[in-house]
PDB file of C-alpha atoms and ligand atoms in Angstrom:
ATOM      1  CA  MET A  15     -22.160   6.334   5.940  1.00  0.00           C
ATOM      2  CA  TYR A  16     -18.861   7.320   4.427  1.00  0.00           C
ATOM      3  CA  ASP A  17     -19.252   8.432   0.851  1.00  0.00           C
ATOM      4  CA  PHE A  18     -15.952   9.419  -0.711  1.00  0.00           C
ATOM      5  CA  ARG A  19     -16.408   9.795  -4.433  1.00  0.00           C
ATOM      6  CA  PRO A  20     -13.081  10.237  -6.132  1.00  0.00           C
ATOM      7  CA  ASP A  21     -13.099  11.677  -9.618  1.00  0.00           C
ATOM      8  CA  GLU A  22     -10.669   9.446 -11.504  1.00  0.00           C
ATOM      9  CA  THR A  23     -10.182  12.092 -14.178  1.00  0.00           C
ATOM     10  CA  LEU A  24      -8.415  14.365 -11.663  1.00  0.00           C
ATOM     11  CA  ALA A  25      -4.697  14.990 -12.094  1.00  0.00           C
ATOM     12  CA  PRO A  26      -2.741  12.482  -9.970  1.00  0.00           C
ATOM     13  CA  ALA A  27      -1.486  15.119  -7.518  1.00  0.00           C
ATOM     14  CA  GLU A  28      -5.036  16.253  -6.746  1.00  0.00           C
ATOM     15  CA  LEU A  29      -6.272  12.649  -6.522  1.00  0.00           C
ATOM     16  CA  HIS A  30      -3.480  11.900  -4.025  1.00  0.00           C
ATOM     17  CA  ARG A  31      -4.327  15.036  -2.028  1.00  0.00           C
ATOM     18  CA  GLN A  32      -7.965  13.978  -1.795  1.00  0.00           C
ATOM     19  CA  LEU A  33      -6.939  10.425  -0.887  1.00  0.00           C
ATOM     20  CA  CYS A  34      -4.777  11.718   1.993  1.00  0.00           C
ATOM     21  CA  GLU A  35      -7.564  14.043   3.115  1.00  0.00           C
ATOM     22  CA  ALA A  36     -10.047  11.136   3.219  1.00  0.00           C
ATOM     23  CA  ALA A  37      -7.530   8.879   5.003  1.00  0.00           C
ATOM     24  CA  ASP A  38      -6.856  11.629   7.545  1.00  0.00           C
ATOM     25  CA  ALA A  39     -10.580  12.077   8.212  1.00  0.00           C
ATOM     26  CA  LEU A  40     -11.152   8.317   8.597  1.00  0.00           C
ATOM     27  CA  THR A  41      -8.191   7.540  10.859  1.00  0.00           C
ATOM     28  CA  GLU A  42      -7.866  10.680  13.003  1.00  0.00           C
ATOM     29  CA  GLY A  43      -8.451   9.850  16.661  1.00  0.00           C
ATOM     30  CA  GLU A  44      -8.915   6.117  16.010  1.00  0.00           C
ATOM     31  CA  PRO A  45      -6.304   4.123  17.963  1.00  0.00           C
ATOM     32  CA  ASP A  46      -7.025   0.725  16.355  1.00  0.00           C
ATOM     33  CA  GLY A  47      -4.405   0.204  13.663  1.00  0.00           C
ATOM     34  CA  ILE A  48      -6.204  -2.746  12.040  1.00  0.00           C
ATOM     35  CA  ALA A  49      -9.361  -0.674  11.569  1.00  0.00           C
ATOM     36  CA  ASN A  50      -7.309   2.175  10.117  1.00  0.00           C
ATOM     37  CA  MET A  51      -5.449  -0.089   7.679  1.00  0.00           C
ATOM     38  CA  ALA A  52      -8.738  -1.699   6.623  1.00  0.00           C
ATOM     39  CA  ASN A  53     -10.321   1.638   5.808  1.00  0.00           C
ATOM     40  CA  VAL A  54      -7.219   2.950   4.034  1.00  0.00           C
ATOM     41  CA  ALA A  55      -7.009  -0.244   1.926  1.00  0.00           C
ATOM     42  CA  ALA A  56     -10.635   0.381   0.918  1.00  0.00           C
ATOM     43  CA  LEU A  57      -9.837   4.024   0.099  1.00  0.00           C
ATOM     44  CA  LEU A  58      -6.820   3.074  -2.036  1.00  0.00           C
ATOM     45  CA  TRP A  59      -9.044   0.669  -3.958  1.00  0.00           C
ATOM     46  CA  GLU A  60     -11.712   3.338  -4.495  1.00  0.00           C
ATOM     47  CA  PHE A  61      -9.389   6.211  -5.368  1.00  0.00           C
ATOM     48  CA  LEU A  62      -6.767   4.613  -7.591  1.00  0.00           C
ATOM     49  CA  PRO A  63      -7.799   3.210 -10.966  1.00  0.00           C
ATOM     50  CA  ASP A  64      -6.328   0.097 -12.569  1.00  0.00           C
ATOM     51  CA  LEU A  65      -5.371  -1.883  -9.436  1.00  0.00           C
ATOM     52  CA  ASN A  66      -5.795  -5.594  -8.783  1.00  0.00           C
ATOM     53  CA  TRP A  67      -4.557  -5.506  -5.171  1.00  0.00           C
ATOM     54  CA  ALA A  68      -4.214  -2.817  -2.503  1.00  0.00           C
ATOM     55  CA  GLY A  69      -3.288  -3.349   1.092  1.00  0.00           C
ATOM     56  CA  PHE A  70      -0.822  -3.611   3.933  1.00  0.00           C
ATOM     57  CA  TYR A  71       1.829  -5.966   5.221  1.00  0.00           C
ATOM     58  CA  ARG A  72       2.815  -5.384   8.863  1.00  0.00           C
ATOM     59  CA  VAL A  73       6.142  -6.009  10.556  1.00  0.00           C
ATOM     60  CA  ALA A  74       5.270  -8.769  13.034  1.00  0.00           C
ATOM     61  CA  PRO A  75       6.957 -11.645  14.882  1.00  0.00           C
ATOM     62  CA  ALA A  76       8.147 -14.495  12.651  1.00  0.00           C
ATOM     63  CA  LYS A  77       7.214 -18.039  13.682  1.00  0.00           C
ATOM     64  CA  SER A  78      10.870 -18.954  14.064  1.00  0.00           C
ATOM     65  CA  GLY A  79      11.892 -15.774  15.912  1.00  0.00           C
ATOM     66  CA  GLY A  80      12.829 -12.342  14.680  1.00  0.00           C
ATOM     67  CA  HIS A  81      10.449 -10.349  12.540  1.00  0.00           C
ATOM     68  CA  GLU A  82       9.009 -10.519   9.041  1.00  0.00           C
ATOM     69  CA  LEU A  83       6.129  -9.050   7.038  1.00  0.00           C
ATOM     70  CA  VAL A  84       2.690 -10.501   7.768  1.00  0.00           C
ATOM     71  CA  LEU A  85      -0.391  -9.873   5.655  1.00  0.00           C
ATOM     72  CA  GLY A  86      -2.654  -7.070   6.873  1.00  0.00           C
ATOM     73  CA  PRO A  87      -5.933  -5.567   5.701  1.00  0.00           C
ATOM     74  CA  CYS A  88      -6.242  -5.653   1.920  1.00  0.00           C
ATOM     75  CA  VAL A  89      -8.564  -5.596  -1.081  1.00  0.00           C
ATOM     76  CA  GLY A  90      -8.046  -8.063  -3.931  1.00  0.00           C
ATOM     77  CA  ARG A  91      -7.347 -11.766  -4.205  1.00  0.00           C
ATOM     78  CA  PRO A  92      -6.041 -13.776  -1.233  1.00  0.00           C
ATOM     79  CA  ALA A  93      -2.307 -13.129  -0.892  1.00  0.00           C
ATOM     80  CA  CYS A  94       0.750 -14.818   0.558  1.00  0.00           C
ATOM     81  CA  ILE A  95       0.733 -14.418   4.333  1.00  0.00           C
ATOM     82  CA  ARG A  96       4.380 -14.154   5.404  1.00  0.00           C
ATOM     83  CA  ILE A  97       7.254 -12.449   3.573  1.00  0.00           C
ATOM     84  CA  PRO A  98      10.798 -12.360   5.007  1.00  0.00           C
ATOM     85  CA  PHE A  99      12.692  -9.052   4.867  1.00  0.00           C
ATOM     86  CA  GLY A 100      14.633  -8.851   1.634  1.00  0.00           C
ATOM     87  CA  THR A 101      12.322 -11.215  -0.256  1.00  0.00           C
ATOM     88  CA  GLY A 102      10.152  -9.994  -3.130  1.00  0.00           C
ATOM     89  CA  VAL A 103       9.136  -6.399  -3.682  1.00  0.00           C
ATOM     90  CA  CYS A 104       7.522  -5.962  -0.261  1.00  0.00           C
ATOM     91  CA  GLY A 105      10.483  -7.529   1.524  1.00  0.00           C
ATOM     92  CA  ALA A 106      12.851  -5.256  -0.425  1.00  0.00           C
ATOM     93  CA  ALA A 107      10.899  -2.173   0.719  1.00  0.00           C
ATOM     94  CA  ALA A 108      10.812  -3.349   4.339  1.00  0.00           C
ATOM     95  CA  GLY A 109      14.462  -4.395   4.358  1.00  0.00           C
ATOM     96  CA  SER A 110      15.810  -1.209   2.755  1.00  0.00           C
ATOM     97  CA  GLY A 111      13.264   1.278   4.089  1.00  0.00           C
ATOM     98  CA  GLU A 112      12.981   2.577   0.515  1.00  0.00           C
ATOM     99  CA  THR A 113       9.991   2.819  -1.826  1.00  0.00           C
ATOM    100  CA  GLN A 114      10.027   0.160  -4.557  1.00  0.00           C
ATOM    101  CA  LEU A 115       8.568   1.261  -7.894  1.00  0.00           C
ATOM    102  CA  VAL A 116       8.544  -1.759 -10.205  1.00  0.00           C
ATOM    103  CA  GLU A 117       7.468  -1.230 -13.809  1.00  0.00           C
ATOM    104  CA  ASP A 118       7.679  -4.926 -14.723  1.00  0.00           C
ATOM    105  CA  VAL A 119       7.308  -7.396 -11.873  1.00  0.00           C
ATOM    106  CA  HIS A 120       8.536 -10.236 -14.080  1.00  0.00           C
ATOM    107  CA  ALA A 121      11.916  -8.513 -14.260  1.00  0.00           C
ATOM    108  CA  PHE A 122      12.165  -8.068 -10.461  1.00  0.00           C
ATOM    109  CA  PRO A 123      14.356 -10.775  -8.889  1.00  0.00           C
ATOM    110  CA  GLY A 124      12.367 -12.762  -6.338  1.00  0.00           C
ATOM    111  CA  HIS A 125       9.029 -11.115  -7.068  1.00  0.00           C
ATOM    112  CA  ILE A 126       6.269 -13.062  -5.284  1.00  0.00           C
ATOM    113  CA  ALA A 127       3.313 -13.598  -7.607  1.00  0.00           C
ATOM    114  CA  CYS A 128       0.180 -13.566  -5.449  1.00  0.00           C
ATOM    115  CA  ASP A 129      -1.995 -12.887  -8.488  1.00  0.00           C
ATOM    116  CA  ALA A 130      -0.780 -13.945 -11.928  1.00  0.00           C
ATOM    117  CA  ALA A 131      -2.507 -10.848 -13.352  1.00  0.00           C
ATOM    118  CA  SER A 132      -0.065  -8.447 -11.640  1.00  0.00           C
ATOM    119  CA  ARG A 133       2.292  -6.624 -14.013  1.00  0.00           C
ATOM    120  CA  SER A 134       3.562  -3.639 -12.008  1.00  0.00           C
ATOM    121  CA  GLU A 135       3.827  -2.807  -8.329  1.00  0.00           C
ATOM    122  CA  LEU A 136       4.430   0.071  -5.907  1.00  0.00           C
ATOM    123  CA  VAL A 137       5.469  -0.652  -2.326  1.00  0.00           C
ATOM    124  CA  VAL A 138       5.980   2.169   0.191  1.00  0.00           C
ATOM    125  CA  PRO A 139       7.275   1.628   3.743  1.00  0.00           C
ATOM    126  CA  VAL A 140       5.397   3.125   6.683  1.00  0.00           C
ATOM    127  CA  LYS A 141       7.969   4.241   9.275  1.00  0.00           C
ATOM    128  CA  ARG A 142       7.573   5.198  12.905  1.00  0.00           C
ATOM    129  CA  GLU A 143      10.544   6.882  14.569  1.00  0.00           C
ATOM    130  CA  GLY A 144      12.700   5.774  11.646  1.00  0.00           C
ATOM    131  CA  ARG A 145      11.709   2.086  11.806  1.00  0.00           C
ATOM    132  CA  VAL A 146       9.578   0.302   9.218  1.00  0.00           C
ATOM    133  CA  VAL A 147       6.341  -0.853  10.893  1.00  0.00           C
ATOM    134  CA  ALA A 148       4.373  -1.785   7.756  1.00  0.00           C
ATOM    135  CA  VAL A 149       4.351  -1.412   3.983  1.00  0.00           C
ATOM    136  CA  ILE A 150       1.614  -0.223   1.643  1.00  0.00           C
ATOM    137  CA  ASP A 151       1.464  -2.522  -1.395  1.00  0.00           C
ATOM    138  CA  LEU A 152      -0.284  -1.652  -4.660  1.00  0.00           C
ATOM    139  CA  ASP A 153      -0.451  -4.046  -7.625  1.00  0.00           C
ATOM    140  CA  SER A 154      -1.715  -3.345 -11.131  1.00  0.00           C
ATOM    141  CA  PRO A 155      -2.494  -5.571 -14.106  1.00  0.00           C
ATOM    142  CA  SER A 156      -0.978  -2.870 -16.376  1.00  0.00           C
ATOM    143  CA  PRO A 157       2.774  -2.640 -17.000  1.00  0.00           C
ATOM    144  CA  ALA A 158       4.381   0.564 -15.642  1.00  0.00           C
ATOM    145  CA  ARG A 159       1.087   1.646 -14.040  1.00  0.00           C
ATOM    146  CA  PHE A 160       2.818   3.639 -11.266  1.00  0.00           C
ATOM    147  CA  SER A 161       4.803   6.879 -11.670  1.00  0.00           C
ATOM    148  CA  ARG A 162       7.238   8.756  -9.424  1.00  0.00           C
ATOM    149  CA  GLU A 163       4.319  11.077  -8.715  1.00  0.00           C
ATOM    150  CA  ASP A 164       2.237   8.101  -7.497  1.00  0.00           C
ATOM    151  CA  ALA A 165       5.156   7.101  -5.283  1.00  0.00           C
ATOM    152  CA  ARG A 166       5.299  10.596  -3.760  1.00  0.00           C
ATOM    153  CA  GLY A 167       1.538  10.556  -3.150  1.00  0.00           C
ATOM    154  CA  ILE A 168       1.638   7.188  -1.382  1.00  0.00           C
ATOM    155  CA  GLU A 169       4.720   8.286   0.593  1.00  0.00           C
ATOM    156  CA  ALA A 170       2.671  11.245   1.886  1.00  0.00           C
ATOM    157  CA  LEU A 171      -0.069   8.793   2.876  1.00  0.00           C
ATOM    158  CA  ALA A 172       2.491   6.571   4.640  1.00  0.00           C
ATOM    159  CA  ALA A 173       3.783   9.586   6.602  1.00  0.00           C
ATOM    160  CA  LEU A 174       0.235  10.434   7.667  1.00  0.00           C
ATOM    161  CA  LEU A 175      -0.293   6.857   8.889  1.00  0.00           C
ATOM    162  CA  ALA A 176       2.974   6.550  10.837  1.00  0.00           C
ATOM    163  CA  ASP A 177       1.260   6.806  14.234  1.00  0.00           C
ATOM    164  CA  ARG A 178      -2.081   5.361  13.146  1.00  0.00           C
ATOM    165  CA  VAL A 179      -1.330   1.775  12.081  1.00  0.00           C
TER     166      VAL A 179
HETATM  167  N1  LIG B  29       4.210  -9.158  -5.055  1.00  0.00           N
HETATM  168  C1  LIG B  29       4.584  -8.961  -3.685  1.00  0.00           C
HETATM  169  C2  LIG B  29       3.873  -9.925  -2.765  1.00  0.00           C
HETATM  170  C3  LIG B  29       2.611  -9.405  -2.212  1.00  0.00           C
HETATM  171  S1  LIG B  29       1.354  -9.404  -3.325  1.00  0.00           S
HETATM  172  O1  LIG B  29       1.666  -8.558  -4.459  1.00  0.00           O
HETATM  173  C4  LIG B  29      -0.074  -8.985  -2.628  1.00  0.00           C
HETATM  174  C5  LIG B  29       6.073  -9.072  -3.500  1.00  0.00           C
HETATM  175  O2  LIG B  29       6.788  -9.489  -4.424  1.00  0.00           O
HETATM  176  O3  LIG B  29       6.545  -8.776  -2.422  1.00  0.00           O
END
C-alpha cells in the first residue's frame, strides 16, 4: 500500500518537494508511462488543495495526420479528448513549450471549458530532448489559485518525468 500523507499546511515549496519525492519513488524503474502518469495524477490530486482537475495530455498522432494532444491519465470530471497545438491553454503550452499560468480562464482566448467550475489553470509541458511529449494540466475552481512558485514546483516535477512518461 502506498500511503503518502501530504500536510496541506506546509509551505508550497516544501509541499512541492515532497510531491516530487513521492513521484520519484513511485515512477523510478517503472517503464510504463501510462502507469506513471496515472500515479502522478493521483499524487497531484492528493498533494495540491483546491483542484477540480489534475492530469496529463500526451502528444499523440492526430486522426487526420500530424500530432495533437490526447487525453491521458487524470483525476476529475471527464474531459475533452483531443486538443490541437495552439488551441486552449493546454494547446498553448504544447505549441510554445512554455508554462501557461492563467489566473482567469474566462479571459484566456480559446480556453476549453471541460468543467464549468474551472476558474484558473496551470499547464506545464513535459519535454524530452527538447521536444514536448506531454503536458501536466491543473485546474482550480478558485480564481488565481496558482502562483509562480506553483509553476516552478510543477516544472521540477515535469523535469523528473521527462524519461518516465
Ligand atoms: N482547459 C483546458 C482543457 C483541458 S481541461 O481543463 C481538463 C484548455 O483550455 O486547454
